[in-house]
XYZ file of C-alpha atoms in Angstrom:
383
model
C 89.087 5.905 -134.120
C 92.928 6.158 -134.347
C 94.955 4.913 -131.849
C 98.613 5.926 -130.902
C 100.442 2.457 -129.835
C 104.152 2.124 -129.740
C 105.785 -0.957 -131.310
C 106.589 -3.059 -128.424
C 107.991 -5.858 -128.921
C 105.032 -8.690 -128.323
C 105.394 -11.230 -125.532
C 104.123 -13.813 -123.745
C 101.638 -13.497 -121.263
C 99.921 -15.643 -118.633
C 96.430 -14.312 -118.203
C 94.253 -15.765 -115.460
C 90.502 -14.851 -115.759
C 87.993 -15.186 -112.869
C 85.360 -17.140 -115.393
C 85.161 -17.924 -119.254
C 85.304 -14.812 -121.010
C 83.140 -15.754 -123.812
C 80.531 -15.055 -124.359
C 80.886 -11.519 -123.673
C 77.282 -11.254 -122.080
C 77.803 -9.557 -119.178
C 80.099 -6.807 -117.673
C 82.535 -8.975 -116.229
C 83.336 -11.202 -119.726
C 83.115 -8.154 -121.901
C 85.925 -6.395 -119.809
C 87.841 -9.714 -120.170
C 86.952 -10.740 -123.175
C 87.609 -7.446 -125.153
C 90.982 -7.071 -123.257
C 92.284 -10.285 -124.274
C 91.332 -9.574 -128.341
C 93.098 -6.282 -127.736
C 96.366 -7.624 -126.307
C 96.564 -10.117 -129.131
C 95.502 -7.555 -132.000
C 98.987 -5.677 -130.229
C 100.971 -9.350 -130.618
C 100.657 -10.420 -127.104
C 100.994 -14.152 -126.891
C 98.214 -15.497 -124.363
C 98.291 -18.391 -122.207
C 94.780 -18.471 -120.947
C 93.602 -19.708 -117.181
C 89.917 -19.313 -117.103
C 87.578 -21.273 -114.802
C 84.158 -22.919 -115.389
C 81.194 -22.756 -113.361
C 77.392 -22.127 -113.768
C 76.809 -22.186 -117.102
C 80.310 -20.841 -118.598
C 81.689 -23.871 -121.269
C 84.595 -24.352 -122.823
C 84.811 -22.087 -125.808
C 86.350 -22.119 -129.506
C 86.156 -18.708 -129.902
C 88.856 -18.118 -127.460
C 91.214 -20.074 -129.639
C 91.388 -17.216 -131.459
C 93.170 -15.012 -129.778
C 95.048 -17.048 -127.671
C 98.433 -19.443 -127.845
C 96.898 -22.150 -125.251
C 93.370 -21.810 -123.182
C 93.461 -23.775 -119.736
C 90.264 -24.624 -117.670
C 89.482 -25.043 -114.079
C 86.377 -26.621 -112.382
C 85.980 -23.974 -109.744
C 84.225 -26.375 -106.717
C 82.454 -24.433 -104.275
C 83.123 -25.644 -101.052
C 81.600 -25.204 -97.626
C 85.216 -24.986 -96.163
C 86.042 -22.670 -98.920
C 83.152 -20.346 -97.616
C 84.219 -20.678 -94.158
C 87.906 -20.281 -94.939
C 90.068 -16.789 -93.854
C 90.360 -16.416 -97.264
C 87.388 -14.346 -99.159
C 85.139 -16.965 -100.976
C 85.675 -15.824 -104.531
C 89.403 -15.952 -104.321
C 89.791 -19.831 -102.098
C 88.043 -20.925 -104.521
C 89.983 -20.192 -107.338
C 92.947 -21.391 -105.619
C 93.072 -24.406 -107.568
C 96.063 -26.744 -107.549
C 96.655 -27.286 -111.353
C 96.682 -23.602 -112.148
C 99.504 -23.012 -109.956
C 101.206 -26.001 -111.581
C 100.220 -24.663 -114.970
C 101.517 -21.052 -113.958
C 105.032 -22.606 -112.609
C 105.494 -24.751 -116.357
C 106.349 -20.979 -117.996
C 108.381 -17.961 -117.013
C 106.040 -15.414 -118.992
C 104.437 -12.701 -116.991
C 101.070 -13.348 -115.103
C 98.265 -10.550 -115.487
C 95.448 -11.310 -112.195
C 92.433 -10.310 -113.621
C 91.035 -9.266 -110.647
C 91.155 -9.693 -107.166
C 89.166 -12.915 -107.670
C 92.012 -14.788 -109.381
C 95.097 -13.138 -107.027
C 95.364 -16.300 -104.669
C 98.879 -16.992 -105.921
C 99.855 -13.518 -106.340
C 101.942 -13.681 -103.015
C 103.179 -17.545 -103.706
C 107.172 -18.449 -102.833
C 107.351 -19.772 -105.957
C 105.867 -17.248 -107.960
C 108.361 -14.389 -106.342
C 110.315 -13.700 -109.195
C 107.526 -13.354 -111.386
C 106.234 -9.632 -113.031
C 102.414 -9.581 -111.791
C 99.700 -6.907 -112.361
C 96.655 -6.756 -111.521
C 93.781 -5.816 -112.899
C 90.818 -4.328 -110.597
C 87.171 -4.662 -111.578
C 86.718 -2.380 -108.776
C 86.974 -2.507 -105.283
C 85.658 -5.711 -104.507
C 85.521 -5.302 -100.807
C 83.003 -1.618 -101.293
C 81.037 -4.151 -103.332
C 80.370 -6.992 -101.478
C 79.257 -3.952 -99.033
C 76.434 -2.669 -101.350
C 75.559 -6.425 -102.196
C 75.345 -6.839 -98.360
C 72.972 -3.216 -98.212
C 70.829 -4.965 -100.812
C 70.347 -8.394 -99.628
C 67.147 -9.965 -99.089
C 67.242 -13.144 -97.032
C 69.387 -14.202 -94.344
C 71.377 -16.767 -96.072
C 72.348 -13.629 -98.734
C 73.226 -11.616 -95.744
C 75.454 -13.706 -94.059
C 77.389 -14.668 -97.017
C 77.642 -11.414 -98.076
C 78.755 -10.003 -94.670
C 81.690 -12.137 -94.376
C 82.445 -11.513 -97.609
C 82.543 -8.025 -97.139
C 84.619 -8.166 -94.223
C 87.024 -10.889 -95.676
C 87.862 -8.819 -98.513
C 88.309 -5.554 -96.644
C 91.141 -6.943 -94.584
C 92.539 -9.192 -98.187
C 92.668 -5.799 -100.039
C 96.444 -5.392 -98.852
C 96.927 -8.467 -100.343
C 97.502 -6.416 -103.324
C 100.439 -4.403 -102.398
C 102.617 -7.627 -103.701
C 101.664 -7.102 -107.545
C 103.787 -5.092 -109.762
C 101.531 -2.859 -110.868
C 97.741 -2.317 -110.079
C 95.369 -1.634 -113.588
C 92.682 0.271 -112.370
C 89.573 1.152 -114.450
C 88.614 4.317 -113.075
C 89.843 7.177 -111.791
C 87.807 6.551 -108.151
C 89.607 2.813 -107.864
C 92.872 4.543 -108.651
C 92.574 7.323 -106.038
C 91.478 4.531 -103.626
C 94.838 2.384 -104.311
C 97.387 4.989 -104.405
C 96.344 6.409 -101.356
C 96.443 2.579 -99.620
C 99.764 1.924 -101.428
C 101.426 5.304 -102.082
C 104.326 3.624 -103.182
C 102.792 1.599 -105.228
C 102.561 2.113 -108.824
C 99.221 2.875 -110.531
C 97.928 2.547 -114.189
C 94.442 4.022 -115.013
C 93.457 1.596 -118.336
C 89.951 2.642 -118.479
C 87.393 -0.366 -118.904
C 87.400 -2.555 -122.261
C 84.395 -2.829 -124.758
C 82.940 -3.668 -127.385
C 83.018 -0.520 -129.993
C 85.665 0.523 -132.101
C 84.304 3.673 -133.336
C 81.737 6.567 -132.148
C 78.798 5.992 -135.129
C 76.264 8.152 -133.594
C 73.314 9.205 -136.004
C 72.602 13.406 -135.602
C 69.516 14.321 -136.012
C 66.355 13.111 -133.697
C 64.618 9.625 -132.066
C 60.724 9.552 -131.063
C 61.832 7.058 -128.184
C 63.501 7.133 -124.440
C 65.871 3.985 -124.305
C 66.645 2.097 -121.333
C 69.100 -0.851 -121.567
C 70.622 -3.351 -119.292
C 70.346 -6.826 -117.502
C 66.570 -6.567 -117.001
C 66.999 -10.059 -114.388
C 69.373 -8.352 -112.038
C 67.833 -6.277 -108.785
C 69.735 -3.231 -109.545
C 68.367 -2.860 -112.566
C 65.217 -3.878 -112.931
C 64.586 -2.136 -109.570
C 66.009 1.096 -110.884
C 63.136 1.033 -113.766
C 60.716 0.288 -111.782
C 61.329 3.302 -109.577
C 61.812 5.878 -112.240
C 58.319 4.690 -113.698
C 56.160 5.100 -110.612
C 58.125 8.508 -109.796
C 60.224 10.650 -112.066
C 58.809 9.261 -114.554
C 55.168 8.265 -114.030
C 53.521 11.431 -116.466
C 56.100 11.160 -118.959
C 54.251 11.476 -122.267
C 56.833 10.287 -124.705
C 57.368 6.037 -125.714
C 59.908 4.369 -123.572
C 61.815 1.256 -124.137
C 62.967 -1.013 -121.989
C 65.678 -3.504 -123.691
C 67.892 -6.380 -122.025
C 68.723 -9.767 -120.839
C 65.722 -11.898 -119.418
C 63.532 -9.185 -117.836
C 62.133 -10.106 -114.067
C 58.873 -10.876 -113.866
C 58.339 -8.152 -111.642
C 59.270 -6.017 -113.973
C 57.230 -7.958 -117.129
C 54.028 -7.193 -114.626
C 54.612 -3.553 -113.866
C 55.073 -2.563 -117.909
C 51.691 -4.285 -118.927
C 48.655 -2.179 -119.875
C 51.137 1.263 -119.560
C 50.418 2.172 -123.281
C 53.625 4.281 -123.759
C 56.591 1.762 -122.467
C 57.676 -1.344 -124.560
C 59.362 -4.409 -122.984
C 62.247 -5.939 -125.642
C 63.612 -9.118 -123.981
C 67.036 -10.371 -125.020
C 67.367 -8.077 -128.247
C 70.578 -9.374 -130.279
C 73.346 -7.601 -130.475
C 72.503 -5.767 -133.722
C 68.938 -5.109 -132.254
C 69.977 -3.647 -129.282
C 72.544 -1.639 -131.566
C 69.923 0.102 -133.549
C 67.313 0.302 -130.391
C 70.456 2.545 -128.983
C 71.265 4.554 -132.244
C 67.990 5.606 -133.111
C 66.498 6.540 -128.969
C 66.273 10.251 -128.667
C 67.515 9.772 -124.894
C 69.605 6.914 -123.485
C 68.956 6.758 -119.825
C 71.882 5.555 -118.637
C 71.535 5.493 -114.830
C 72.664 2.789 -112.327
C 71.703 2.007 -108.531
C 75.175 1.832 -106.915
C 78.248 3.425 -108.438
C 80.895 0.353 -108.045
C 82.585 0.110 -111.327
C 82.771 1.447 -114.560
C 79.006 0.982 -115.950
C 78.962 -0.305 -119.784
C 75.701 0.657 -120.198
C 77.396 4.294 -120.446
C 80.169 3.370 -122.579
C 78.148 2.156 -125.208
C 75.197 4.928 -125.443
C 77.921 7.346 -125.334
C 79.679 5.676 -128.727
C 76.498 5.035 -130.378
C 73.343 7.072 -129.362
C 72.225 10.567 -129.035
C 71.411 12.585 -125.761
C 72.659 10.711 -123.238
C 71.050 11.415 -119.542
C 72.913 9.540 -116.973
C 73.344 10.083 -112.948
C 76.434 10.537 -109.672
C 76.268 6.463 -109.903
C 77.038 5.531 -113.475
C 79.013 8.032 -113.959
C 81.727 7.171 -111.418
C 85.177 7.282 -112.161
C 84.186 7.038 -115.529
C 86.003 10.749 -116.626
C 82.466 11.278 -119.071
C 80.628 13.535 -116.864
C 81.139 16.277 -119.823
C 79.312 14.052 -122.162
C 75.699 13.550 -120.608
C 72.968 15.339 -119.230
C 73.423 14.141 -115.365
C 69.872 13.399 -113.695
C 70.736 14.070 -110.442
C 71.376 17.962 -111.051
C 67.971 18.490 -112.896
C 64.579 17.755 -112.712
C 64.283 14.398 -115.020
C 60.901 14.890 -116.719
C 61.835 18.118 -117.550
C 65.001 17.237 -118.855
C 63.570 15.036 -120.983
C 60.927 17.254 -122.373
C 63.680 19.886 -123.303
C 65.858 16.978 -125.176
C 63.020 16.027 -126.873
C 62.705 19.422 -128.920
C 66.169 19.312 -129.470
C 68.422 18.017 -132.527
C 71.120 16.009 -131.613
C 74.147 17.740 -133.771
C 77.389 17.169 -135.666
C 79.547 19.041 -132.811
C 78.394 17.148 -130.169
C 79.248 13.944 -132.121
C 82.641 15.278 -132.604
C 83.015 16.245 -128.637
C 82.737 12.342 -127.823
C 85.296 11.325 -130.259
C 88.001 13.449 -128.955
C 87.036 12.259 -125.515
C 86.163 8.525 -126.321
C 89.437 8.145 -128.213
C 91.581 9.646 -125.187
C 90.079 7.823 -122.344
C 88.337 4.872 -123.427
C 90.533 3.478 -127.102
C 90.936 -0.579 -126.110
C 94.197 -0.186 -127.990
C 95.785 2.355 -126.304
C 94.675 0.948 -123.188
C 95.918 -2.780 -124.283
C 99.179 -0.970 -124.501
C 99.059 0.396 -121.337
C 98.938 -2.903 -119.612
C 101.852 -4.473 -121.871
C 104.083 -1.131 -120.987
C 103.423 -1.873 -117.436
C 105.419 -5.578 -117.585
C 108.080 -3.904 -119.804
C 108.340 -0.883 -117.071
C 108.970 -3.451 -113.752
């Protein structure tokens, strides 16, 4: 895939992520991670801020690709959960990045909303600032809150959820707000009409579209198999929508739940893949018939789209995972059409050269990590 960058002088950049971008395992890192290769493939000079928790290390790989890497202990503090502040921003608030940020002049990208605890700082006035949204943390915390189990979840959650509601006009002192899809951008410029927008479409991992035409013998499902939404998703389509379906599914991801390891055994036509590599799950994808590509809430731009759409064949997804996303042309969408019956049509179907073609013009317009890399330096160069 060809992408149209200008030649923009490269510059230094301060880029403060809200954990360790490597390794890209999850949604989160791979947005990071694969925006921070693309800035320095453009000659961006990167002063990384990253902090560690759970089980995020320090990393060589990040070396890479950046001019300096700096790492935080993010503590988690009772006071920090009780603070005015939202949780996941006090405590990233840490002392030495500020010092770190002040030691430099460059430009300071916020990726987002997590990191922005400086973003309004005397000190830090004079300084060009964008941030980049995730998504709208506050509508988030909201569905975590919807979903929570026990009363320790919904607490934290609550305040959370309230916390970042009334932080959101926090972000009326960046620059310039990166959005990743076209609902988050509608969202901001009606909050900050004055404010400017970019819409830099969410970062990944493929380069080029390498769908196979032709046909599968297999329904693909891929994901996080340990997180709720997810597993919980599966678990519904099999005992409904998809309880008769005749044809072999796969199920393919990260450390499946055991509720989900005990529902699959003794059905005859579904197989459980735990923690496929990379190039595993690559082939599981381009040789599936049908990609189900559906998600249970529709914050954020899902990834789990992104990459069926570069690499498999019929993709089926639904309203959630398709949010914001601009790809709605591209899939079969579940929720206008009887599933099983979708599926059985695909299923006698080729999957053809044209339609192959279709997602490259549309891929390579929306969602090129180059073009959008150079998006994100234009918006420094333009405040």
């Amino acid at each position: 895939m060809q992408s149209q960058v200008s030649n923009l002088k490269p510059e230094f950049l301060n880029i403060v992520c809200f954990d360790v971008p490597f390794p890209a395992d999850y949604g989160g890192a791979i947005e990071e991670f694969y925006k921070i290769k693309s800035l320095h493939q453009l000659g961006v000079k990167i002063h990384l801020h990253c902090f560690l928790y759970g089980d995020r290390t320090e990393q060589k790989e990040l070396e890479k690709y950046c001019e300096k890497v700096y790492y935080y202990k993010r503590e988690r503090k009772l006071k920090d959960i009780i603070s005015q502040l939202p949780f996941i921003v006090k405590s990233r608030m840490h002392d030495e990045l500020l010092q770190n940020l002040l030691n430099n002049d460059f430009p300071i990208l916020f990726d987002a909303t997590h990191t922005t605890g400086f973003l309004n700082h005397s000190k830090l006035k004079d300084r060009k600032k964008v941030v980049r949204l995730h998504n709208i943390e506050w509508i988030y915390y909201r569905i975590l809150l919807s979903q929570a189990v026990s009363l320790k979840e919904k607490i934290f959650f609550y305040l959370e959820y309230k916390k970042l509601k009334e932080y959101d006009k926090q972000l009326i002192n960046a620059d310039v707000l990166s959005c990743l899809s076209q609902t988050d951008v509608e969202y901001y410029q009606e909050k900050f009409p004055e404010k400017k927008m970019n819409l830099d479409f969410v970062f990944h991992e493929n380069s080029i579209v390498n769908c196979i035409s032709g046909n599968g013998n297999y329904i693909l499902y891929h994901g996080n198999l340990s997180l709720s939404d997810n597993y919980s998703l599966v678990i519904q389509l099999l005992s409904n929508e998809l309880k008769n379906c005749a044809h072999k599914i796969i199920l393919a991801g990260k450390n499946p739940h055991k509720m989900l390891v005990d529902f699959v055994k003794g059905k005859s036509n579904i197989q459980l893949i735990a923690n496929p590599t990379n190039e595993e799950l690559h082939t599981l994808i381009q040789h599936a018939h049908i990609c189900l590509a559906m998600a249970a809430n529709p914050s954020g731009v899902k990834l789990k789209l992104i990459n069926s759409l570069f690499s498999a064949k019929f993709v089926i997804a639904n309203e959630a995972a398709l949010n914001g996303s601009g790809l709605e042309s591209l899939v079969y969408i579940s929720d206008e059409n009887d599933l099983q019956e979708l599926i059985d049509k695909l299923m006698q179907r080729d999957f053809k050269e044209d339609e192959i073609n279709e997602r490259k013009v549309l891929l390579s317009e929306k969602y090129n990590n180059l073009k959008n890399a150079q998006q994100i330096i234009d918006a420094f160069v333009s405040t």
